[in-house]
């Protein structure tokens, strides 16, 4: 549970001793529940991923390439350039749009269900409170949920994004891996200055850690990518907000 390399301790959000003092779920239980969720995700993945004939796949790719080439030729009137632009469209632009759209779908799905889990006492008490037994999050705890919540919040959301955007199996694997890495990073308990995800996303380990604290439990519902829904719907709470609140309390006490 403690970092093997002392150098990394300077980037830890909470003292390592807080994990045993404040967390209400044992490390063993967390591992078991996470393993269960991965098993459920694996089974659903086997259902969603349909066998593809390589010849059919190749024929579809060639058909789409011809279609995009004809579209671009109508603009540039140069067959070679149109073919190159068609390849860029097929191999870069469309996959990028699919990937970004999938991120938006997952974020919207998780924000709605996550906020509902805090708004309705029944949902929080019987399902979401399991995840909040970790006041000091760590990497393995990213997917520590009640099985029902884990299925509805994480598994179904990712499956919807995969199906709606018509991702290929290969792209789906990349997207699911990236989503898991992002979620693990948000719960890792460290904020590394060289982490590229911290530069790309404001929704990081510190942002989500606030949600795990008593003062921020009704804020920062957005996960795992953007802060858009929190910002738009008034549930955003930053470290600067927390510092201002502490200053006000300190002034009043004096």
JSON list of C-alpha atoms in Angstrom, two decimals:
[
{"chain": "A", "resi": 1, "resn": "UNK", "atom": "CA", "xyz": [0.00, 0.00, 0.00]},
{"chain": "A", "resi": 2, "resn": "UNK", "atom": "CA", "xyz": [2.99, 2.32, 0.51]},
{"chain": "A", "resi": 3, "resn": "UNK", "atom": "CA", "xyz": [5.11, 3.57, -2.38]},
{"chain": "A", "resi": 4, "resn": "UNK", "atom": "CA", "xyz": [8.22, 1.46, -2.92]},
{"chain": "A", "resi": 5, "resn": "UNK", "atom": "CA", "xyz": [10.25, 4.50, -4.05]},
{"chain": "A", "resi": 6, "resn": "UNK", "atom": "CA", "xyz": [10.47, 7.26, -1.40]},
{"chain": "A", "resi": 7, "resn": "UNK", "atom": "CA", "xyz": [11.00, 9.86, -4.14]},
{"chain": "A", "resi": 8, "resn": "UNK", "atom": "CA", "xyz": [7.34, 9.56, -5.15]},
{"chain": "A", "resi": 9, "resn": "UNK", "atom": "CA", "xyz": [6.08, 10.34, -1.65]},
{"chain": "A", "resi": 10, "resn": "UNK", "atom": "CA", "xyz": [6.46, 14.09, -2.26]},
{"chain": "A", "resi": 11, "resn": "UNK", "atom": "CA", "xyz": [3.65, 13.82, -4.83]},
{"chain": "A", "resi": 12, "resn": "UNK", "atom": "CA", "xyz": [1.23, 11.95, -2.57]},
{"chain": "A", "resi": 13, "resn": "UNK", "atom": "CA", "xyz": [-2.02, 13.85, -1.87]},
{"chain": "A", "resi": 14, "resn": "UNK", "atom": "CA", "xyz": [-2.61, 12.33, 1.59]},
{"chain": "A", "resi": 15, "resn": "UNK", "atom": "CA", "xyz": [-0.15, 10.84, 4.10]},
{"chain": "A", "resi": 16, "resn": "UNK", "atom": "CA", "xyz": [0.14, 7.09, 3.51]},
{"chain": "A", "resi": 17, "resn": "UNK", "atom": "CA", "xyz": [-0.95, 6.43, 7.11]},
{"chain": "A", "resi": 18, "resn": "UNK", "atom": "CA", "xyz": [-4.37, 7.94, 6.30]},
{"chain": "A", "resi": 19, "resn": "UNK", "atom": "CA", "xyz": [-5.21, 4.97, 4.09]},
{"chain": "A", "resi": 20, "resn": "UNK", "atom": "CA", "xyz": [-5.39, 2.64, 7.07]},
{"chain": "A", "resi": 21, "resn": "UNK", "atom": "CA", "xyz": [-6.77, 5.25, 9.48]},
{"chain": "A", "resi": 22, "resn": "UNK", "atom": "CA", "xyz": [-9.58, 6.71, 7.37]},
{"chain": "A", "resi": 23, "resn": "UNK", "atom": "CA", "xyz": [-10.56, 4.07, 4.81]},
{"chain": "A", "resi": 24, "resn": "UNK", "atom": "CA", "xyz": [-13.43, 1.77, 5.80]},
{"chain": "A", "resi": 25, "resn": "UNK", "atom": "CA", "xyz": [-12.77, -1.04, 3.30]},
{"chain": "A", "resi": 26, "resn": "UNK", "atom": "CA", "xyz": [-9.88, -3.47, 3.59]},
{"chain": "A", "resi": 27, "resn": "UNK", "atom": "CA", "xyz": [-7.39, -3.80, 0.76]},
{"chain": "A", "resi": 28, "resn": "UNK", "atom": "CA", "xyz": [-8.36, -7.47, 0.35]},
{"chain": "A", "resi": 29, "resn": "UNK", "atom": "CA", "xyz": [-12.04, -6.63, -0.07]},
{"chain": "A", "resi": 30, "resn": "UNK", "atom": "CA", "xyz": [-11.21, -3.92, -2.59]},
{"chain": "A", "resi": 31, "resn": "UNK", "atom": "CA", "xyz": [-9.19, -6.38, -4.69]},
{"chain": "A", "resi": 32, "resn": "UNK", "atom": "CA", "xyz": [-11.98, -8.98, -4.62]},
{"chain": "A", "resi": 33, "resn": "UNK", "atom": "CA", "xyz": [-14.66, -6.49, -5.71]},
{"chain": "A", "resi": 34, "resn": "UNK", "atom": "CA", "xyz": [-12.45, -5.06, -8.45]},
{"chain": "A", "resi": 35, "resn": "UNK", "atom": "CA", "xyz": [-11.72, -8.58, -9.74]},
{"chain": "A", "resi": 36, "resn": "UNK", "atom": "CA", "xyz": [-15.47, -9.25, -9.82]},
{"chain": "A", "resi": 37, "resn": "UNK", "atom": "CA", "xyz": [-16.10, -6.09, -11.84]},
{"chain": "A", "resi": 38, "resn": "UNK", "atom": "CA", "xyz": [-13.38, -6.99, -14.33]},
{"chain": "A", "resi": 39, "resn": "UNK", "atom": "CA", "xyz": [-14.93, -10.44, -14.73]},
{"chain": "A", "resi": 40, "resn": "UNK", "atom": "CA", "xyz": [-18.32, -8.87, -15.50]},
{"chain": "A", "resi": 41, "resn": "UNK", "atom": "CA", "xyz": [-16.73, -6.49, -18.00]},
{"chain": "A", "resi": 42, "resn": "UNK", "atom": "CA", "xyz": [-14.91, -9.38, -19.67]},
{"chain": "A", "resi": 43, "resn": "UNK", "atom": "CA", "xyz": [-18.15, -11.35, -20.07]},
{"chain": "A", "resi": 44, "resn": "UNK", "atom": "CA", "xyz": [-19.98, -8.35, -21.54]},
{"chain": "A", "resi": 45, "resn": "UNK", "atom": "CA", "xyz": [-17.06, -7.73, -23.89]},
{"chain": "A", "resi": 46, "resn": "UNK", "atom": "CA", "xyz": [-17.36, -11.28, -25.20]},
{"chain": "A", "resi": 47, "resn": "UNK", "atom": "CA", "xyz": [-21.02, -10.59, -25.97]},
{"chain": "A", "resi": 48, "resn": "UNK", "atom": "CA", "xyz": [-20.42, -7.24, -27.68]},
{"chain": "A", "resi": 49, "resn": "UNK", "atom": "CA", "xyz": [-17.42, -8.24, -29.78]},
{"chain": "A", "resi": 50, "resn": "UNK", "atom": "CA", "xyz": [-18.79, -10.08, -32.79]},
{"chain": "A", "resi": 51, "resn": "UNK", "atom": "CA", "xyz": [-16.54, -12.24, -35.03]},
{"chain": "A", "resi": 52, "resn": "UNK", "atom": "CA", "xyz": [-15.51, -10.47, -38.23]},
{"chain": "A", "resi": 53, "resn": "UNK", "atom": "CA", "xyz": [-14.50, -12.15, -41.46]},
{"chain": "A", "resi": 54, "resn": "UNK", "atom": "CA", "xyz": [-11.15, -10.58, -42.55]},
{"chain": "A", "resi": 55, "resn": "UNK", "atom": "CA", "xyz": [-12.28, -10.58, -46.19]},
{"chain": "A", "resi": 56, "resn": "UNK", "atom": "CA", "xyz": [-15.54, -8.78, -45.35]},
{"chain": "A", "resi": 57, "resn": "UNK", "atom": "CA", "xyz": [-13.63, -6.29, -43.19]},
{"chain": "A", "resi": 58, "resn": "UNK", "atom": "CA", "xyz": [-11.19, -5.58, -46.03]},
{"chain": "A", "resi": 59, "resn": "UNK", "atom": "CA", "xyz": [-14.03, -5.17, -48.54]},
{"chain": "A", "resi": 60, "resn": "UNK", "atom": "CA", "xyz": [-15.82, -2.66, -46.27]},
{"chain": "A", "resi": 61, "resn": "UNK", "atom": "CA", "xyz": [-12.63, -0.65, -45.74]},
{"chain": "A", "resi": 62, "resn": "UNK", "atom": "CA", "xyz": [-11.99, -0.50, -49.49]},
{"chain": "A", "resi": 63, "resn": "UNK", "atom": "CA", "xyz": [-15.60, 0.50, -50.16]},
{"chain": "A", "resi": 64, "resn": "UNK", "atom": "CA", "xyz": [-15.42, 3.34, -47.63]},
{"chain": "A", "resi": 65, "resn": "UNK", "atom": "CA", "xyz": [-12.07, 4.46, -49.04]},
{"chain": "A", "resi": 66, "resn": "UNK", "atom": "CA", "xyz": [-13.55, 4.67, -52.53]},
{"chain": "A", "resi": 67, "resn": "UNK", "atom": "CA", "xyz": [-16.52, 6.59, -51.16]},
{"chain": "A", "resi": 68, "resn": "UNK", "atom": "CA", "xyz": [-14.33, 9.16, -49.38]},
{"chain": "A", "resi": 69, "resn": "UNK", "atom": "CA", "xyz": [-12.09, 9.44, -52.45]},
{"chain": "A", "resi": 70, "resn": "UNK", "atom": "CA", "xyz": [-15.06, 10.31, -54.65]},
{"chain": "A", "resi": 71, "resn": "UNK", "atom": "CA", "xyz": [-16.23, 12.89, -52.10]},
{"chain": "A", "resi": 72, "resn": "UNK", "atom": "CA", "xyz": [-12.85, 14.61, -51.93]},
{"chain": "A", "resi": 73, "resn": "UNK", "atom": "CA", "xyz": [-12.42, 14.46, -55.72]},
{"chain": "A", "resi": 74, "resn": "UNK", "atom": "CA", "xyz": [-15.51, 16.66, -56.01]},
{"chain": "A", "resi": 75, "resn": "UNK", "atom": "CA", "xyz": [-13.59, 19.37, -54.09]},
{"chain": "A", "resi": 76, "resn": "UNK", "atom": "CA", "xyz": [-9.95, 19.05, -55.16]},
{"chain": "A", "resi": 77, "resn": "UNK", "atom": "CA", "xyz": [-10.33, 17.58, -58.71]},
{"chain": "A", "resi": 78, "resn": "UNK", "atom": "CA", "xyz": [-7.10, 15.64, -58.28]},
{"chain": "A", "resi": 79, "resn": "UNK", "atom": "CA", "xyz": [-7.36, 11.86, -57.96]},
{"chain": "A", "resi": 80, "resn": "UNK", "atom": "CA", "xyz": [-4.04, 11.37, -56.12]},
{"chain": "A", "resi": 81, "resn": "UNK", "atom": "CA", "xyz": [-4.74, 14.15, -53.62]},
{"chain": "A", "resi": 82, "resn": "UNK", "atom": "CA", "xyz": [-8.33, 12.97, -53.17]},
{"chain": "A", "resi": 83, "resn": "UNK", "atom": "CA", "xyz": [-7.09, 9.44, -52.38]},
{"chain": "A", "resi": 84, "resn": "UNK", "atom": "CA", "xyz": [-4.60, 10.79, -49.80]},
{"chain": "A", "resi": 85, "resn": "UNK", "atom": "CA", "xyz": [-7.28, 12.93, -48.15]},
{"chain": "A", "resi": 86, "resn": "UNK", "atom": "CA", "xyz": [-9.62, 9.93, -48.13]},
{"chain": "A", "resi": 87, "resn": "UNK", "atom": "CA", "xyz": [-6.98, 7.88, -46.28]},
{"chain": "A", "resi": 88, "resn": "UNK", "atom": "CA", "xyz": [-6.55, 10.66, -43.71]},
{"chain": "A", "resi": 89, "resn": "UNK", "atom": "CA", "xyz": [-10.33, 10.84, -43.29]},
{"chain": "A", "resi": 90, "resn": "UNK", "atom": "CA", "xyz": [-10.70, 7.09, -42.86]},
{"chain": "A", "resi": 91, "resn": "UNK", "atom": "CA", "xyz": [-7.65, 6.44, -40.68]},
{"chain": "A", "resi": 92, "resn": "UNK", "atom": "CA", "xyz": [-7.37, 9.62, -38.58]},
{"chain": "A", "resi": 93, "resn": "UNK", "atom": "CA", "xyz": [-10.36, 11.98, -38.69]},
{"chain": "A", "resi": 94, "resn": "UNK", "atom": "CA", "xyz": [-13.20, 9.47, -38.27]},
{"chain": "A", "resi": 95, "resn": "UNK", "atom": "CA", "xyz": [-11.46, 7.43, -35.51]},
{"chain": "A", "resi": 96, "resn": "UNK", "atom": "CA", "xyz": [-10.67, 10.69, -33.67]},
{"chain": "A", "resi": 97, "resn": "UNK", "atom": "CA", "xyz": [-14.31, 11.79, -33.87]},
{"chain": "A", "resi": 98, "resn": "UNK", "atom": "CA", "xyz": [-15.43, 8.34, -32.68]},
{"chain": "A", "resi": 99, "resn": "UNK", "atom": "CA", "xyz": [-12.99, 8.43, -29.76]},
{"chain": "A", "resi": 100, "resn": "UNK", "atom": "CA", "xyz": [-13.96, 11.93, -28.65]},
{"chain": "A", "resi": 101, "resn": "UNK", "atom": "CA", "xyz": [-17.68, 11.19, -29.01]},
{"chain": "A", "resi": 102, "resn": "UNK", "atom": "CA", "xyz": [-17.25, 8.05, -26.90]},
{"chain": "A", "resi": 103, "resn": "UNK", "atom": "CA", "xyz": [-15.55, 10.13, -24.20]},
{"chain": "A", "resi": 104, "resn": "UNK", "atom": "CA", "xyz": [-18.48, 12.58, -24.19]},
{"chain": "A", "resi": 105, "resn": "UNK", "atom": "CA", "xyz": [-21.01, 9.72, -23.95]},
{"chain": "A", "resi": 106, "resn": "UNK", "atom": "CA", "xyz": [-19.18, 8.09, -21.03]},
{"chain": "A", "resi": 107, "resn": "UNK", "atom": "CA", "xyz": [-18.87, 11.43, -19.23]},
{"chain": "A", "resi": 108, "resn": "UNK", "atom": "CA", "xyz": [-22.56, 12.26, -19.63]},
{"chain": "A", "resi": 109, "resn": "UNK", "atom": "CA", "xyz": [-23.65, 8.78, -18.57]},
{"chain": "A", "resi": 110, "resn": "UNK", "atom": "CA", "xyz": [-21.43, 8.78, -15.50]},
{"chain": "A", "resi": 111, "resn": "UNK", "atom": "CA", "xyz": [-22.35, 12.33, -14.45]},
{"chain": "A", "resi": 112, "resn": "UNK", "atom": "CA", "xyz": [-26.10, 11.61, -14.53]},
{"chain": "A", "resi": 113, "resn": "UNK", "atom": "CA", "xyz": [-25.89, 8.29, -12.68]},
{"chain": "A", "resi": 114, "resn": "UNK", "atom": "CA", "xyz": [-23.24, 9.53, -10.25]},
{"chain": "A", "resi": 115, "resn": "UNK", "atom": "CA", "xyz": [-25.25, 12.59, -9.30]},
{"chain": "A", "resi": 116, "resn": "UNK", "atom": "CA", "xyz": [-28.39, 10.49, -8.91]},
{"chain": "A", "resi": 117, "resn": "UNK", "atom": "CA", "xyz": [-26.49, 8.15, -6.60]},
{"chain": "A", "resi": 118, "resn": "UNK", "atom": "CA", "xyz": [-25.78, 11.10, -4.30]},
{"chain": "A", "resi": 119, "resn": "UNK", "atom": "CA", "xyz": [-29.20, 12.73, -4.67]},
{"chain": "A", "resi": 120, "resn": "UNK", "atom": "CA", "xyz": [-31.32, 9.71, -3.79]},
{"chain": "A", "resi": 121, "resn": "UNK", "atom": "CA", "xyz": [-30.66, 8.36, -0.31]},
{"chain": "A", "resi": 122, "resn": "UNK", "atom": "CA", "xyz": [-31.66, 4.80, -1.23]},
{"chain": "A", "resi": 123, "resn": "UNK", "atom": "CA", "xyz": [-29.13, 4.64, -4.06]},
{"chain": "A", "resi": 124, "resn": "UNK", "atom": "CA", "xyz": [-26.37, 6.11, -1.93]},
{"chain": "A", "resi": 125, "resn": "UNK", "atom": "CA", "xyz": [-27.02, 3.93, 1.11]},
{"chain": "A", "resi": 126, "resn": "UNK", "atom": "CA", "xyz": [-27.33, 0.61, -0.69]},
{"chain": "A", "resi": 127, "resn": "UNK", "atom": "CA", "xyz": [-24.97, 1.08, -3.64]},
{"chain": "A", "resi": 128, "resn": "UNK", "atom": "CA", "xyz": [-22.74, 4.15, -3.98]},
{"chain": "A", "resi": 129, "resn": "UNK", "atom": "CA", "xyz": [-21.65, 4.33, -0.34]},
{"chain": "A", "resi": 130, "resn": "UNK", "atom": "CA", "xyz": [-19.43, 1.30, -1.01]},
{"chain": "A", "resi": 131, "resn": "UNK", "atom": "CA", "xyz": [-17.14, 3.40, -3.20]},
{"chain": "A", "resi": 132, "resn": "UNK", "atom": "CA", "xyz": [-17.03, 6.18, -0.61]},
{"chain": "A", "resi": 133, "resn": "UNK", "atom": "CA", "xyz": [-15.66, 3.85, 2.03]},
{"chain": "A", "resi": 134, "resn": "UNK", "atom": "CA", "xyz": [-12.36, 4.95, 0.54]},
{"chain": "A", "resi": 135, "resn": "UNK", "atom": "CA", "xyz": [-11.83, 8.48, 1.87]},
{"chain": "A", "resi": 136, "resn": "UNK", "atom": "CA", "xyz": [-8.23, 8.25, 0.70]},
{"chain": "A", "resi": 137, "resn": "UNK", "atom": "CA", "xyz": [-8.41, 6.79, -2.82]},
{"chain": "A", "resi": 138, "resn": "UNK", "atom": "CA", "xyz": [-5.70, 4.60, -4.29]},
{"chain": "A", "resi": 139, "resn": "UNK", "atom": "CA", "xyz": [-5.26, 2.98, -7.71]},
{"chain": "A", "resi": 140, "resn": "UNK", "atom": "CA", "xyz": [-6.93, -0.37, -7.01]},
{"chain": "A", "resi": 141, "resn": "UNK", "atom": "CA", "xyz": [-9.90, 1.46, -5.52]},
{"chain": "A", "resi": 142, "resn": "UNK", "atom": "CA", "xyz": [-10.80, 3.11, -8.83]},
{"chain": "A", "resi": 143, "resn": "UNK", "atom": "CA", "xyz": [-13.25, 0.31, -9.66]},
{"chain": "A", "resi": 144, "resn": "UNK", "atom": "CA", "xyz": [-14.20, -0.57, -6.10]},
{"chain": "A", "resi": 145, "resn": "UNK", "atom": "CA", "xyz": [-18.00, -0.40, -6.31]},
{"chain": "A", "resi": 146, "resn": "UNK", "atom": "CA", "xyz": [-21.09, -2.34, -5.41]},
{"chain": "A", "resi": 147, "resn": "UNK", "atom": "CA", "xyz": [-21.47, -4.90, -8.26]},
{"chain": "A", "resi": 148, "resn": "UNK", "atom": "CA", "xyz": [-24.78, -3.38, -9.41]},
{"chain": "A", "resi": 149, "resn": "UNK", "atom": "CA", "xyz": [-23.35, 0.13, -9.49]},
{"chain": "A", "resi": 150, "resn": "UNK", "atom": "CA", "xyz": [-20.16, -1.06, -11.16]},
{"chain": "A", "resi": 151, "resn": "UNK", "atom": "CA", "xyz": [-22.22, -2.64, -13.92]},
{"chain": "A", "resi": 152, "resn": "UNK", "atom": "CA", "xyz": [-24.57, 0.31, -14.43]},
{"chain": "A", "resi": 153, "resn": "UNK", "atom": "CA", "xyz": [-22.04, 3.13, -14.01]},
{"chain": "A", "resi": 154, "resn": "UNK", "atom": "CA", "xyz": [-18.86, 1.82, -15.61]},
{"chain": "A", "resi": 155, "resn": "UNK", "atom": "CA", "xyz": [-19.65, -1.24, -17.72]},
{"chain": "A", "resi": 156, "resn": "UNK", "atom": "CA", "xyz": [-22.91, -0.10, -19.32]},
{"chain": "A", "resi": 157, "resn": "UNK", "atom": "CA", "xyz": [-21.56, 3.40, -19.99]},
{"chain": "A", "resi": 158, "resn": "UNK", "atom": "CA", "xyz": [-18.52, 2.06, -21.82]},
{"chain": "A", "resi": 159, "resn": "UNK", "atom": "CA", "xyz": [-20.66, -0.45, -23.75]},
{"chain": "A", "resi": 160, "resn": "UNK", "atom": "CA", "xyz": [-23.05, 2.32, -24.86]},
{"chain": "A", "resi": 161, "resn": "UNK", "atom": "CA", "xyz": [-20.15, 4.47, -26.06]},
{"chain": "A", "resi": 162, "resn": "UNK", "atom": "CA", "xyz": [-18.72, 1.51, -27.97]},
{"chain": "A", "resi": 163, "resn": "UNK", "atom": "CA", "xyz": [-22.02, 0.65, -29.67]},
{"chain": "A", "resi": 164, "resn": "UNK", "atom": "CA", "xyz": [-23.21, 4.20, -30.44]},
{"chain": "A", "resi": 165, "resn": "UNK", "atom": "CA", "xyz": [-19.93, 5.24, -32.05]},
{"chain": "A", "resi": 166, "resn": "UNK", "atom": "CA", "xyz": [-19.66, 1.97, -34.05]},
{"chain": "A", "resi": 167, "resn": "UNK", "atom": "CA", "xyz": [-16.08, 1.38, -32.94]},
{"chain": "A", "resi": 168, "resn": "UNK", "atom": "CA", "xyz": [-14.06, -1.52, -34.30]},
{"chain": "A", "resi": 169, "resn": "UNK", "atom": "CA", "xyz": [-12.91, -4.19, -31.84]},
{"chain": "A", "resi": 170, "resn": "UNK", "atom": "CA", "xyz": [-9.35, -2.86, -32.01]},
{"chain": "A", "resi": 171, "resn": "UNK", "atom": "CA", "xyz": [-10.42, 0.72, -31.35]},
{"chain": "A", "resi": 172, "resn": "UNK", "atom": "CA", "xyz": [-12.71, -0.42, -28.55]},
{"chain": "A", "resi": 173, "resn": "UNK", "atom": "CA", "xyz": [-9.76, -2.11, -26.84]},
{"chain": "A", "resi": 174, "resn": "UNK", "atom": "CA", "xyz": [-7.76, 1.12, -27.07]},
{"chain": "A", "resi": 175, "resn": "UNK", "atom": "CA", "xyz": [-10.66, 3.19, -25.73]},
{"chain": "A", "resi": 176, "resn": "UNK", "atom": "CA", "xyz": [-11.41, 0.84, -22.82]},
{"chain": "A", "resi": 177, "resn": "UNK", "atom": "CA", "xyz": [-7.72, 0.66, -21.90]},
{"chain": "A", "resi": 178, "resn": "UNK", "atom": "CA", "xyz": [-7.40, 4.45, -21.99]},
{"chain": "A", "resi": 179, "resn": "UNK", "atom": "CA", "xyz": [-10.57, 4.87, -19.90]},
{"chain": "A", "resi": 180, "resn": "UNK", "atom": "CA", "xyz": [-9.27, 2.45, -17.28]},
{"chain": "A", "resi": 181, "resn": "UNK", "atom": "CA", "xyz": [-5.89, 4.18, -17.14]},
{"chain": "A", "resi": 182, "resn": "UNK", "atom": "CA", "xyz": [-7.59, 7.56, -16.75]},
{"chain": "A", "resi": 183, "resn": "UNK", "atom": "CA", "xyz": [-9.85, 6.29, -13.95]},
{"chain": "A", "resi": 184, "resn": "UNK", "atom": "CA", "xyz": [-6.94, 4.64, -12.16]},
{"chain": "A", "resi": 185, "resn": "UNK", "atom": "CA", "xyz": [-4.95, 7.88, -12.44]},
{"chain": "A", "resi": 186, "resn": "UNK", "atom": "CA", "xyz": [-7.84, 9.85, -10.95]},
{"chain": "A", "resi": 187, "resn": "UNK", "atom": "CA", "xyz": [-7.87, 7.55, -7.91]},
{"chain": "A", "resi": 188, "resn": "UNK", "atom": "CA", "xyz": [-4.14, 6.89, -7.57]},
{"chain": "A", "resi": 189, "resn": "UNK", "atom": "CA", "xyz": [-3.61, 9.32, -4.69]},
{"chain": "A", "resi": 190, "resn": "UNK", "atom": "CA", "xyz": [-0.68, 11.05, -6.38]},
{"chain": "A", "resi": 191, "resn": "UNK", "atom": "CA", "xyz": [-0.39, 14.14, -8.56]},
{"chain": "A", "resi": 192, "resn": "UNK", "atom": "CA", "xyz": [2.70, 13.82, -10.76]},
{"chain": "A", "resi": 193, "resn": "UNK", "atom": "CA", "xyz": [3.83, 17.02, -12.53]},
{"chain": "A", "resi": 194, "resn": "UNK", "atom": "CA", "xyz": [5.08, 15.04, -15.55]},
{"chain": "A", "resi": 195, "resn": "UNK", "atom": "CA", "xyz": [1.82, 13.13, -16.06]},
{"chain": "A", "resi": 196, "resn": "UNK", "atom": "CA", "xyz": [0.52, 14.11, -19.56]},
{"chain": "A", "resi": 197, "resn": "UNK", "atom": "CA", "xyz": [-3.06, 13.36, -18.50]},
{"chain": "A", "resi": 198, "resn": "UNK", "atom": "CA", "xyz": [-2.86, 16.17, -15.92]},
{"chain": "A", "resi": 199, "resn": "UNK", "atom": "CA", "xyz": [-1.97, 18.59, -18.72]},
{"chain": "A", "resi": 200, "resn": "UNK", "atom": "CA", "xyz": [-4.77, 17.34, -20.96]},
{"chain": "A", "resi": 201, "resn": "UNK", "atom": "CA", "xyz": [-7.55, 17.03, -18.38]},
{"chain": "A", "resi": 202, "resn": "UNK", "atom": "CA", "xyz": [-8.60, 19.28, -15.51]},
{"chain": "A", "resi": 203, "resn": "UNK", "atom": "CA", "xyz": [-10.41, 16.26, -14.10]},
{"chain": "A", "resi": 204, "resn": "UNK", "atom": "CA", "xyz": [-7.45, 14.67, -12.33]},
{"chain": "A", "resi": 205, "resn": "UNK", "atom": "CA", "xyz": [-6.49, 13.02, -9.03]},
{"chain": "A", "resi": 206, "resn": "UNK", "atom": "CA", "xyz": [-6.82, 16.23, -6.98]},
{"chain": "A", "resi": 207, "resn": "UNK", "atom": "CA", "xyz": [-10.13, 17.14, -8.61]},
{"chain": "A", "resi": 208, "resn": "UNK", "atom": "CA", "xyz": [-11.66, 13.74, -7.86]},
{"chain": "A", "resi": 209, "resn": "UNK", "atom": "CA", "xyz": [-10.04, 13.49, -4.43]},
{"chain": "A", "resi": 210, "resn": "UNK", "atom": "CA", "xyz": [-12.11, 16.52, -3.37]},
{"chain": "A", "resi": 211, "resn": "UNK", "atom": "CA", "xyz": [-15.24, 14.48, -4.11]},
{"chain": "A", "resi": 212, "resn": "UNK", "atom": "CA", "xyz": [-14.04, 11.75, -1.73]},
{"chain": "A", "resi": 213, "resn": "UNK", "atom": "CA", "xyz": [-13.71, 14.23, 1.16]},
{"chain": "A", "resi": 214, "resn": "UNK", "atom": "CA", "xyz": [-16.63, 15.20, 3.45]},
{"chain": "A", "resi": 215, "resn": "UNK", "atom": "CA", "xyz": [-16.53, 18.83, 2.29]},
{"chain": "A", "resi": 216, "resn": "UNK", "atom": "CA", "xyz": [-16.70, 17.90, -1.41]},
{"chain": "A", "resi": 217, "resn": "UNK", "atom": "CA", "xyz": [-18.96, 14.87, -1.45]},
{"chain": "A", "resi": 218, "resn": "UNK", "atom": "CA", "xyz": [-21.80, 16.83, -3.10]},
{"chain": "A", "resi": 219, "resn": "UNK", "atom": "CA", "xyz": [-19.47, 18.29, -5.72]},
{"chain": "A", "resi": 220, "resn": "UNK", "atom": "CA", "xyz": [-17.27, 17.13, -8.62]},
{"chain": "A", "resi": 221, "resn": "UNK", "atom": "CA", "xyz": [-19.53, 14.38, -9.93]},
{"chain": "A", "resi": 222, "resn": "UNK", "atom": "CA", "xyz": [-17.98, 14.51, -13.41]},
{"chain": "A", "resi": 223, "resn": "UNK", "atom": "CA", "xyz": [-15.69, 11.65, -14.38]},
{"chain": "A", "resi": 224, "resn": "UNK", "atom": "CA", "xyz": [-13.49, 10.37, -15.85]},
{"chain": "A", "resi": 225, "resn": "UNK", "atom": "CA", "xyz": [-12.49, 12.86, -18.57]},
{"chain": "A", "resi": 226, "resn": "UNK", "atom": "CA", "xyz": [-13.89, 16.40, -18.51]},
{"chain": "A", "resi": 227, "resn": "UNK", "atom": "CA", "xyz": [-15.21, 18.91, -15.96]},
{"chain": "A", "resi": 228, "resn": "UNK", "atom": "CA", "xyz": [-17.81, 20.26, -18.40]},
{"chain": "A", "resi": 229, "resn": "UNK", "atom": "CA", "xyz": [-20.93, 18.95, -16.65]},
{"chain": "A", "resi": 230, "resn": "UNK", "atom": "CA", "xyz": [-19.77, 20.10, -13.20]},
{"chain": "A", "resi": 231, "resn": "UNK", "atom": "CA", "xyz": [-18.93, 23.52, -14.59]},
{"chain": "A", "resi": 232, "resn": "UNK", "atom": "CA", "xyz": [-22.21, 23.83, -16.49]},
{"chain": "A", "resi": 233, "resn": "UNK", "atom": "CA", "xyz": [-24.53, 22.51, -13.78]},
{"chain": "A", "resi": 234, "resn": "UNK", "atom": "CA", "xyz": [-22.91, 24.25, -10.81]},
{"chain": "A", "resi": 235, "resn": "UNK", "atom": "CA", "xyz": [-21.35, 21.27, -9.06]},
{"chain": "A", "resi": 236, "resn": "UNK", "atom": "CA", "xyz": [-17.71, 22.17, -9.63]},
{"chain": "A", "resi": 237, "resn": "UNK", "atom": "CA", "xyz": [-15.45, 22.59, -6.58]},
{"chain": "A", "resi": 238, "resn": "UNK", "atom": "CA", "xyz": [-11.76, 23.30, -7.09]},
{"chain": "A", "resi": 239, "resn": "UNK", "atom": "CA", "xyz": [-8.78, 23.25, -4.76]},
{"chain": "A", "resi": 240, "resn": "UNK", "atom": "CA", "xyz": [-8.88, 27.07, -4.87]},
{"chain": "A", "resi": 241, "resn": "UNK", "atom": "CA", "xyz": [-12.49, 26.97, -3.62]},
{"chain": "A", "resi": 242, "resn": "UNK", "atom": "CA", "xyz": [-11.43, 24.70, -0.77]},
{"chain": "A", "resi": 243, "resn": "UNK", "atom": "CA", "xyz": [-8.56, 27.04, 0.15]},
{"chain": "A", "resi": 244, "resn": "UNK", "atom": "CA", "xyz": [-10.93, 30.05, 0.21]},
{"chain": "A", "resi": 245, "resn": "UNK", "atom": "CA", "xyz": [-13.35, 28.13, 2.42]},
{"chain": "A", "resi": 246, "resn": "UNK", "atom": "CA", "xyz": [-10.56, 27.24, 4.85]},
{"chain": "A", "resi": 247, "resn": "UNK", "atom": "CA", "xyz": [-9.46, 30.89, 4.95]},
{"chain": "A", "resi": 248, "resn": "UNK", "atom": "CA", "xyz": [-13.01, 32.07, 5.74]},
{"chain": "A", "resi": 249, "resn": "UNK", "atom": "CA", "xyz": [-13.34, 29.53, 8.55]},
{"chain": "A", "resi": 250, "resn": "UNK", "atom": "CA", "xyz": [-9.95, 30.54, 9.93]},
{"chain": "A", "resi": 251, "resn": "UNK", "atom": "CA", "xyz": [-10.94, 34.23, 9.88]},
{"chain": "A", "resi": 252, "resn": "UNK", "atom": "CA", "xyz": [-14.23, 33.52, 11.67]},
{"chain": "A", "resi": 253, "resn": "UNK", "atom": "CA", "xyz": [-12.54, 31.44, 14.36]},
{"chain": "A", "resi": 254, "resn": "UNK", "atom": "CA", "xyz": [-10.11, 34.27, 15.07]}
]
